Short mmCIF file of C-alpha atoms and ligand atoms in Angstrom, two decimals:
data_model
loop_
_atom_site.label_atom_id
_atom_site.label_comp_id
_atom_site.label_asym_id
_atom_site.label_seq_id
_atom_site.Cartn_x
_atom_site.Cartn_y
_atom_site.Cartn_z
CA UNK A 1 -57.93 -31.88 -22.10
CA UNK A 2 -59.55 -32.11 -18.83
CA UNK A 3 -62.35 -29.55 -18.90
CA UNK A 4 -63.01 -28.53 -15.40
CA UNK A 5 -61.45 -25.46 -13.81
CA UNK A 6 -59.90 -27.09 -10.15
CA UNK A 7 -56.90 -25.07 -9.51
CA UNK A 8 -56.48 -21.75 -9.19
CA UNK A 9 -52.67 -20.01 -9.52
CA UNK A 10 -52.31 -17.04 -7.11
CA UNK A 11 -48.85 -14.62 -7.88
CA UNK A 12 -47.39 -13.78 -4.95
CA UNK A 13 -44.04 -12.87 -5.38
CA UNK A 14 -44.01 -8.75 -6.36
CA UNK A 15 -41.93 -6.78 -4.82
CA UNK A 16 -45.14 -4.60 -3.23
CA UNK A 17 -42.94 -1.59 -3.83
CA UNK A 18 -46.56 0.78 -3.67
CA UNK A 19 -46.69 -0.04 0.08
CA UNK A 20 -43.43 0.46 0.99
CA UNK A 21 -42.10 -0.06 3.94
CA UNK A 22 -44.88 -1.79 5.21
CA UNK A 23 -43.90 -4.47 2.72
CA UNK A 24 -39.82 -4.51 3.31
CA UNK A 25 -39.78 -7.29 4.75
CA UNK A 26 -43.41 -8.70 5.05
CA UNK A 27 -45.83 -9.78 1.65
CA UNK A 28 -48.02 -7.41 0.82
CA UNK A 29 -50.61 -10.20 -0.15
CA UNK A 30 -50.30 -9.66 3.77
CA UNK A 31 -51.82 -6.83 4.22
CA UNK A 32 -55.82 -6.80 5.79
CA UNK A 33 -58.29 -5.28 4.76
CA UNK A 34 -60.16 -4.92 8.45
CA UNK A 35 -59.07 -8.49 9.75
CA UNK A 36 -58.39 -10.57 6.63
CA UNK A 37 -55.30 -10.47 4.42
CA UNK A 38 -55.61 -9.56 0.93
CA UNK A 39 -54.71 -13.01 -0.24
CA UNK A 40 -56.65 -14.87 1.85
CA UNK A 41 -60.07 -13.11 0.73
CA UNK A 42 -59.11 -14.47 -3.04
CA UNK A 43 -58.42 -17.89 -1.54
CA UNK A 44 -61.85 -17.59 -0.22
CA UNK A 45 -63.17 -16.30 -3.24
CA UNK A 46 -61.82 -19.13 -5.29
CA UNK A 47 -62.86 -21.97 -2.94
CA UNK A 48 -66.68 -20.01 -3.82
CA UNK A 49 -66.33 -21.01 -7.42
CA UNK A 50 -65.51 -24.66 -7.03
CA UNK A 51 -61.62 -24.25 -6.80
CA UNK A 52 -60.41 -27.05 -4.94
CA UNK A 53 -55.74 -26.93 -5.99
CA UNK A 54 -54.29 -23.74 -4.32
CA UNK A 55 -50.97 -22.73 -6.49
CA UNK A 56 -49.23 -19.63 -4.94
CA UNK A 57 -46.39 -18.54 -6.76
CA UNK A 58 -43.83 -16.83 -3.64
CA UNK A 59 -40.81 -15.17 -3.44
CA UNK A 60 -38.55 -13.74 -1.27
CA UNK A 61 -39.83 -12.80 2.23
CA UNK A 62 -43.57 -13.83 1.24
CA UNK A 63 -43.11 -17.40 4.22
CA UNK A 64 -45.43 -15.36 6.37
CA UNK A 65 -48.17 -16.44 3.22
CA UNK A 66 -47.61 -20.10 4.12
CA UNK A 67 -47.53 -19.46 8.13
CA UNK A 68 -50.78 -18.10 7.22
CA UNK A 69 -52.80 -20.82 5.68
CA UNK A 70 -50.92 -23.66 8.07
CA UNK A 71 -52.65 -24.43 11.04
CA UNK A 72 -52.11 -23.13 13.95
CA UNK A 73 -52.73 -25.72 16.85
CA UNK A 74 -50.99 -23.56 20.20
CA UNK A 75 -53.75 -21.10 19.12
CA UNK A 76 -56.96 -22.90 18.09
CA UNK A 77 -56.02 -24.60 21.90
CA UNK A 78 -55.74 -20.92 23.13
CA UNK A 79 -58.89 -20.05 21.52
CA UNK A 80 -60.46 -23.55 22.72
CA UNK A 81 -59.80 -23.30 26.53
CA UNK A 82 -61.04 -19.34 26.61
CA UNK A 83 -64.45 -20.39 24.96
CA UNK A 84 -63.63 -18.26 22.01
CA UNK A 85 -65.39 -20.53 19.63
CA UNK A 86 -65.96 -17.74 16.80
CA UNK A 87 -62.51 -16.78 16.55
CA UNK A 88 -61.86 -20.88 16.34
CA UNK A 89 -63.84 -21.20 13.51
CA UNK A 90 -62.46 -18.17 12.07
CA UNK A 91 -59.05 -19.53 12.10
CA UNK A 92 -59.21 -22.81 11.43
CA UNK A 93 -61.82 -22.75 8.82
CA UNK A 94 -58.98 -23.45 5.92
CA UNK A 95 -57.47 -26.14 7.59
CA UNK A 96 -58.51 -28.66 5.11
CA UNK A 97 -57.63 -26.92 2.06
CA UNK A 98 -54.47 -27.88 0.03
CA UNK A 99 -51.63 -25.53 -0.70
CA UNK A 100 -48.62 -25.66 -3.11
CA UNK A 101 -46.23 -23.63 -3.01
CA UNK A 102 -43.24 -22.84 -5.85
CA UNK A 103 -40.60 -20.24 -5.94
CA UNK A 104 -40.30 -17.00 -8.05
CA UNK A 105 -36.66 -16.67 -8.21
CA UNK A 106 -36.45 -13.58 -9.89
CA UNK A 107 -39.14 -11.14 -10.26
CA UNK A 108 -39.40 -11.34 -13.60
CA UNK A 109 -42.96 -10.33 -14.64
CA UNK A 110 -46.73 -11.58 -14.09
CA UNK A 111 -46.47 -14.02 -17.42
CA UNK A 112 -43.22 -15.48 -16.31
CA UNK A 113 -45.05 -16.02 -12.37
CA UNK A 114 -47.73 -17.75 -14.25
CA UNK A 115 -45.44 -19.75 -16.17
CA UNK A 116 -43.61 -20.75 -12.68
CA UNK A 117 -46.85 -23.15 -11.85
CA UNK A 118 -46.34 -25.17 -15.55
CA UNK A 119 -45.25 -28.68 -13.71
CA UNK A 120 -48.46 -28.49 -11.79
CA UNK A 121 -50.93 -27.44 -14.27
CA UNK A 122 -50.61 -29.77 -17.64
CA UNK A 123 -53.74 -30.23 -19.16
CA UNK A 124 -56.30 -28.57 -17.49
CA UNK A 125 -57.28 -24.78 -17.53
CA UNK A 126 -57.01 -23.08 -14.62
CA UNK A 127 -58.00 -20.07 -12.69
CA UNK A 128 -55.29 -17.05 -11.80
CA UNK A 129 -56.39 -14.24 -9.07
CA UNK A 130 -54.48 -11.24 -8.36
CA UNK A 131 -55.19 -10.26 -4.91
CA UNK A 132 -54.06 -6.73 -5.24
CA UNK A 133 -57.67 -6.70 -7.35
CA UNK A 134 -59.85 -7.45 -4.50
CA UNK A 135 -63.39 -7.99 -5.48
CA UNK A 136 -66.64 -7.58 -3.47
CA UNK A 137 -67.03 -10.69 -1.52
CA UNK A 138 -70.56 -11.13 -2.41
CA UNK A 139 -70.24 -10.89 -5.63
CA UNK A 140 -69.33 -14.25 -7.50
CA UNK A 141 -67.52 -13.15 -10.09
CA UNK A 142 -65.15 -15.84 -10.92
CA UNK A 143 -68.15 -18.42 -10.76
CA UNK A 144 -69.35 -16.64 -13.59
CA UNK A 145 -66.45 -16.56 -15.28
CA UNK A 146 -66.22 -20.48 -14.56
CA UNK A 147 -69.87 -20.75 -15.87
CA UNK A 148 -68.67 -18.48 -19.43
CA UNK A 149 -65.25 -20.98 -19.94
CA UNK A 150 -67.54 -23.83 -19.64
CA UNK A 151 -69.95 -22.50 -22.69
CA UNK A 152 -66.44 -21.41 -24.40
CA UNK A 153 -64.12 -23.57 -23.56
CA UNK A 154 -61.99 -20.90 -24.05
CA UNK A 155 -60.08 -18.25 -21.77
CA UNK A 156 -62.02 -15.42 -20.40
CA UNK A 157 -60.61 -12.21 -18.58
CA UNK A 158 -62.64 -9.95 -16.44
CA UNK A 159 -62.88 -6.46 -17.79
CA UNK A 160 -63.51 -3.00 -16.36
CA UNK A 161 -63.79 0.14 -17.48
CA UNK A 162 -61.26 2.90 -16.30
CA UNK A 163 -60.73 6.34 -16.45
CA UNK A 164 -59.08 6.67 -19.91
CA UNK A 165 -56.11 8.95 -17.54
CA UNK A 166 -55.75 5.54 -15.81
CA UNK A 167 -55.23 2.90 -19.08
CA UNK A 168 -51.30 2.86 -18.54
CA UNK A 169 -51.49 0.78 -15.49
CA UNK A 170 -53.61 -1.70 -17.20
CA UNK A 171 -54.02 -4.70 -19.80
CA UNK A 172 -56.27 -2.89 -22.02
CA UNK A 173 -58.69 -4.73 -24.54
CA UNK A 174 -60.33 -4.14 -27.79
CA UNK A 175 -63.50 -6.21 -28.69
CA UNK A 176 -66.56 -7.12 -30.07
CA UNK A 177 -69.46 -6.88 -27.59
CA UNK A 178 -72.39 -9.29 -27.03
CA UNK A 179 -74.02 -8.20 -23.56
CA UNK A 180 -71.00 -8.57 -20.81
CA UNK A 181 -69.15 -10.71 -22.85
CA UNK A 182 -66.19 -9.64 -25.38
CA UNK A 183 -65.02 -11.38 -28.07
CA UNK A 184 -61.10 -9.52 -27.90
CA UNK A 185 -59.36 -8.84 -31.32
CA UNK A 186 -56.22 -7.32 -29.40
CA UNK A 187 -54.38 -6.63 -26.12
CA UNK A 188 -52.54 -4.05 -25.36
CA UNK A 189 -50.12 -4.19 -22.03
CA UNK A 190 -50.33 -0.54 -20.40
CA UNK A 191 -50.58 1.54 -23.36
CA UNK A 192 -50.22 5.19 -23.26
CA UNK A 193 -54.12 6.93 -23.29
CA UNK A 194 -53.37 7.97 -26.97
CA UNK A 195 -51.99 4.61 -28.09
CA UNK A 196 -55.10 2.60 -25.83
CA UNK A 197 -57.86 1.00 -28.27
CA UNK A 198 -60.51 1.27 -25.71
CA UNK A 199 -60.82 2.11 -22.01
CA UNK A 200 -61.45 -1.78 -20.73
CA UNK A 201 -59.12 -2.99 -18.52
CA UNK A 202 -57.91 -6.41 -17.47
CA UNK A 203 -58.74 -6.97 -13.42
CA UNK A 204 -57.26 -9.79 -11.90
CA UNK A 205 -59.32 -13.02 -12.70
CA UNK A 206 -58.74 -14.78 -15.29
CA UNK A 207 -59.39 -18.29 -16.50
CA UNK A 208 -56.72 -19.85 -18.61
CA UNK A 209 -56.34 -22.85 -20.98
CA UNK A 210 -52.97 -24.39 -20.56
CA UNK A 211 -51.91 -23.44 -24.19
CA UNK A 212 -50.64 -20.45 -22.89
CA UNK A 213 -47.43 -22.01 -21.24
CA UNK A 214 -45.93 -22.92 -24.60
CA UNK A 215 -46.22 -19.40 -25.76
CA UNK A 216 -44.90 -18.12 -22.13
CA UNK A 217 -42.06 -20.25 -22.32
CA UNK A 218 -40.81 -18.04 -25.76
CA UNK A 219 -42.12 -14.70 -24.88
CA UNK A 220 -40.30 -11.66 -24.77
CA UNK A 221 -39.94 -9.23 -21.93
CA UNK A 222 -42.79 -6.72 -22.77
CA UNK A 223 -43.88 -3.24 -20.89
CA UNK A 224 -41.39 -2.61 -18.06
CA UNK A 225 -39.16 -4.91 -18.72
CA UNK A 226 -41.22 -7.59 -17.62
CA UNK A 227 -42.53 -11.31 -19.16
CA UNK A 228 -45.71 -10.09 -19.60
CA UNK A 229 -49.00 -12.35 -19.59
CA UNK A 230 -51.14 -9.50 -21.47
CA UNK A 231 -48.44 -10.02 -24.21
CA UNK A 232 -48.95 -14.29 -24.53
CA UNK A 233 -52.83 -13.56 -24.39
CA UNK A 234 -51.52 -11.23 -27.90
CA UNK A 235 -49.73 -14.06 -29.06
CA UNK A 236 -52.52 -16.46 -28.15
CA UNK A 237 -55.12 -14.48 -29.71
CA UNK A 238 -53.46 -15.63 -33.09
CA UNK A 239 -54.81 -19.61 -32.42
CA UNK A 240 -58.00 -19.26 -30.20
CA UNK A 241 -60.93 -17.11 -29.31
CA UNK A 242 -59.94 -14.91 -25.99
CA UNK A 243 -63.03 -13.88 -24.34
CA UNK A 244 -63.52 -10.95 -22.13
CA UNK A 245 -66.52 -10.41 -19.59
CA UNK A 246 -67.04 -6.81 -17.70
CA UNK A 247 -67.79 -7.66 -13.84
CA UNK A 248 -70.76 -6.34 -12.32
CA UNK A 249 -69.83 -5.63 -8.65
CA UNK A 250 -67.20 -3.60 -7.02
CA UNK A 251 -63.58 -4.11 -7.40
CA UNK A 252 -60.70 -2.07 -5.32
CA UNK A 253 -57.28 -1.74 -7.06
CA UNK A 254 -55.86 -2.86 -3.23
CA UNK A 255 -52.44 -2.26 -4.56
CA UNK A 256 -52.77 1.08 -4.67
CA UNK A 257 -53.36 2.69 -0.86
CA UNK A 258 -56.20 4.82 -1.78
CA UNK A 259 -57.87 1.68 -3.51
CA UNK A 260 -56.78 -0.21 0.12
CA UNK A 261 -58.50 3.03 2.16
CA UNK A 262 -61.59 2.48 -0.01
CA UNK A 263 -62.17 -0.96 0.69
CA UNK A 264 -60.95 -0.93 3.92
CA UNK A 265 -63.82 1.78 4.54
CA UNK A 266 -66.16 -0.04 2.68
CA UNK A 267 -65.61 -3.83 4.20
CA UNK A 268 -65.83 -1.56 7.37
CA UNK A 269 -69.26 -0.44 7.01
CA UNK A 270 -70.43 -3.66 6.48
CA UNK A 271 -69.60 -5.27 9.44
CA UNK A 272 -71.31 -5.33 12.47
CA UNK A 273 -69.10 -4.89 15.02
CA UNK A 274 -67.26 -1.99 13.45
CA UNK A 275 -70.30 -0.02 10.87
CA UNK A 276 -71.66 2.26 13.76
CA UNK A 277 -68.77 3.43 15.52
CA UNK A 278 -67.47 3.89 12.06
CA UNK A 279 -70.42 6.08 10.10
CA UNK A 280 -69.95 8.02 13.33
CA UNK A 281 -66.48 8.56 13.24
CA UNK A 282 -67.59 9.51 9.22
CA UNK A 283 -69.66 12.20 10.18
CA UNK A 284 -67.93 14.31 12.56
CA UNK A 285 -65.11 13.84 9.65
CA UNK A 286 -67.33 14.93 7.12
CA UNK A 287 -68.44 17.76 9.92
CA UNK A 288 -64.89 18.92 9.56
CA UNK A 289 -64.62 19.05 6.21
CA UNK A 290 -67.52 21.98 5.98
C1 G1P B 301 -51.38 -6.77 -14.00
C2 G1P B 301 -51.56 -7.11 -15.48
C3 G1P B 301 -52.46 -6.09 -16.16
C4 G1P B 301 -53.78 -6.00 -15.42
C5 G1P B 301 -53.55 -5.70 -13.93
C6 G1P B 301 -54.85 -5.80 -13.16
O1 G1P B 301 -50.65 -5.57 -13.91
O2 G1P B 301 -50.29 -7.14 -16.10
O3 G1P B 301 -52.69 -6.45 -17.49
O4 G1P B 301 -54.58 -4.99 -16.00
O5 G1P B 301 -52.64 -6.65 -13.36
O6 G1P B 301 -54.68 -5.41 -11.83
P1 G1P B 301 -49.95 -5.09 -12.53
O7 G1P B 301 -51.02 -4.44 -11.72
O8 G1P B 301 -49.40 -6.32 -11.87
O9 G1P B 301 -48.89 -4.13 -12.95
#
């Protein structure tokens, strides 16, 4: 098995029914947060940690995802004659990298998504990002996780803690712990608080070893109806060590539109053009509120 995590699988094919209608008839990978789209900060995440393969699994009105990462010649030309050379770079600065593309048919579940990408991930293990879990841009996180598979060599799952009202919209994890990393002894996907063993949550990054598509291509519909990957991990768990490591920086559950209004808020603040006018706009708000 090659040993080197290259590609990176990003599911894009949910139905986005949280954001609805914004998301009727557009992706809600789509959505920015200020002036990026949700999917396009994981792409740039992943390129951070050494990913070169770009595998988005799409679905049915999600094209505007690969109008997005084509390139866009009328407008770099636009952008080119009116001397806007930031907004150039800005656009053009993923020309180079590679995308494939394969079709979700029917939404069947995160595990069956993953399972999608098979044909183009053999023998290698692989990163997966869920955009929806959008993670502080400074803050390497999947690098690390890289860095943990490549002591391991096996998967590793970033963990969180959540409120324990909150474990039944998670993966949930029990484990050993040595410093941030977990050795997991079980998986649970979106148990009910009283049924939860613990209050650590899958987030969105994981790194996979390609073992897990012979145990997707058998498994069961699991919570919701759905082919669930927490479930294979489960099944998995039964051959190999799973590892699990709890992230250090800030993550915003984007998918949910008070997560999206924090880290909209938040990516806000931090950038130049918009922090002043908006820590202004903050404190007559705040003013308000008294
Ligand atoms: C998915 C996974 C879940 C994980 C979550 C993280 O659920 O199935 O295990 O905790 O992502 O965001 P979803 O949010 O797609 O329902």
């Amino acid at each position: 098995m090659e040993e080197i995590v290259k590609k990176v699988i990003l599911p894009a094919a949910g139905l986005g029914t949280r954001f609805l209608p914004a998301t009727k008839a557009s992706p809600k990978e789509m959505l920015p947060i200020v002036d990026k789209p949700l999917i396009q900060y994981a792409v740039e995440e992943a390129i951070s940690a050494g990913i070169e393969e770009f595998i988005i699994i799409t679905g049915k009105n999600k094209r505007a995802i690969e109008d997005h990462f084509d390139a866009a010649y009328r407008l770099e030309e636009k952008l080119k004659n009116s001397g806007k050379q930031q907004l150039l770079k800005e656009i053009n600065k993923l020309n180079d990298v590679h995308f494939a593309y394969i079709r979700q048919k029917t939404a069947l579940g995160l595990g069956h998504a993953i399972y999608c990408a098979r044909p183009f991930v053999s023998h290698e293990p692989f990163a997966v990002i869920l955009s929806d879990d959008v993670i502080d841009p400074d803050y390497p996180l999947l690098a690390e996780m890289v860095e943990i598979y490549e002591q391991k060599k096996s998967p590793v799952i970033a963990l969180q803690e959540v409120p324990w009202d909150e474990v039944n919209r998670y993966g949930i994890i029990a484990g050993e712990r040595e410093d941030r990393v977990f050795r997991i002894s079980d998986l649970v996907e979106k148990p009910k608080p009283d049924r939860a063993p613990s209050n650590l949550a899958i987030i969105g990054r994981y790194i996979l070893t390609p073992d897990i598509f012979q145990v997707l291509e058998s498994q069961e519909p699991g919570a919701g109806g759905e082919i669930q990957l927490t479930d294979a991990l489960r099944e998995l768990l039964k051959k190999r060590p799973i590892y699990g490591y709890l992230i250090k920086g800030a993550r915003y559950d984007a998918g949910d539109k008070l997560g999206f209004i924090k880290a909209t808020i938040d990516f806000a603040l931090r950038n130049s053009e918009l922090a002043e006018g908006l820590r202004q706009y903050m404190k007559e708000k705040v003013a308000d509120f008294r």
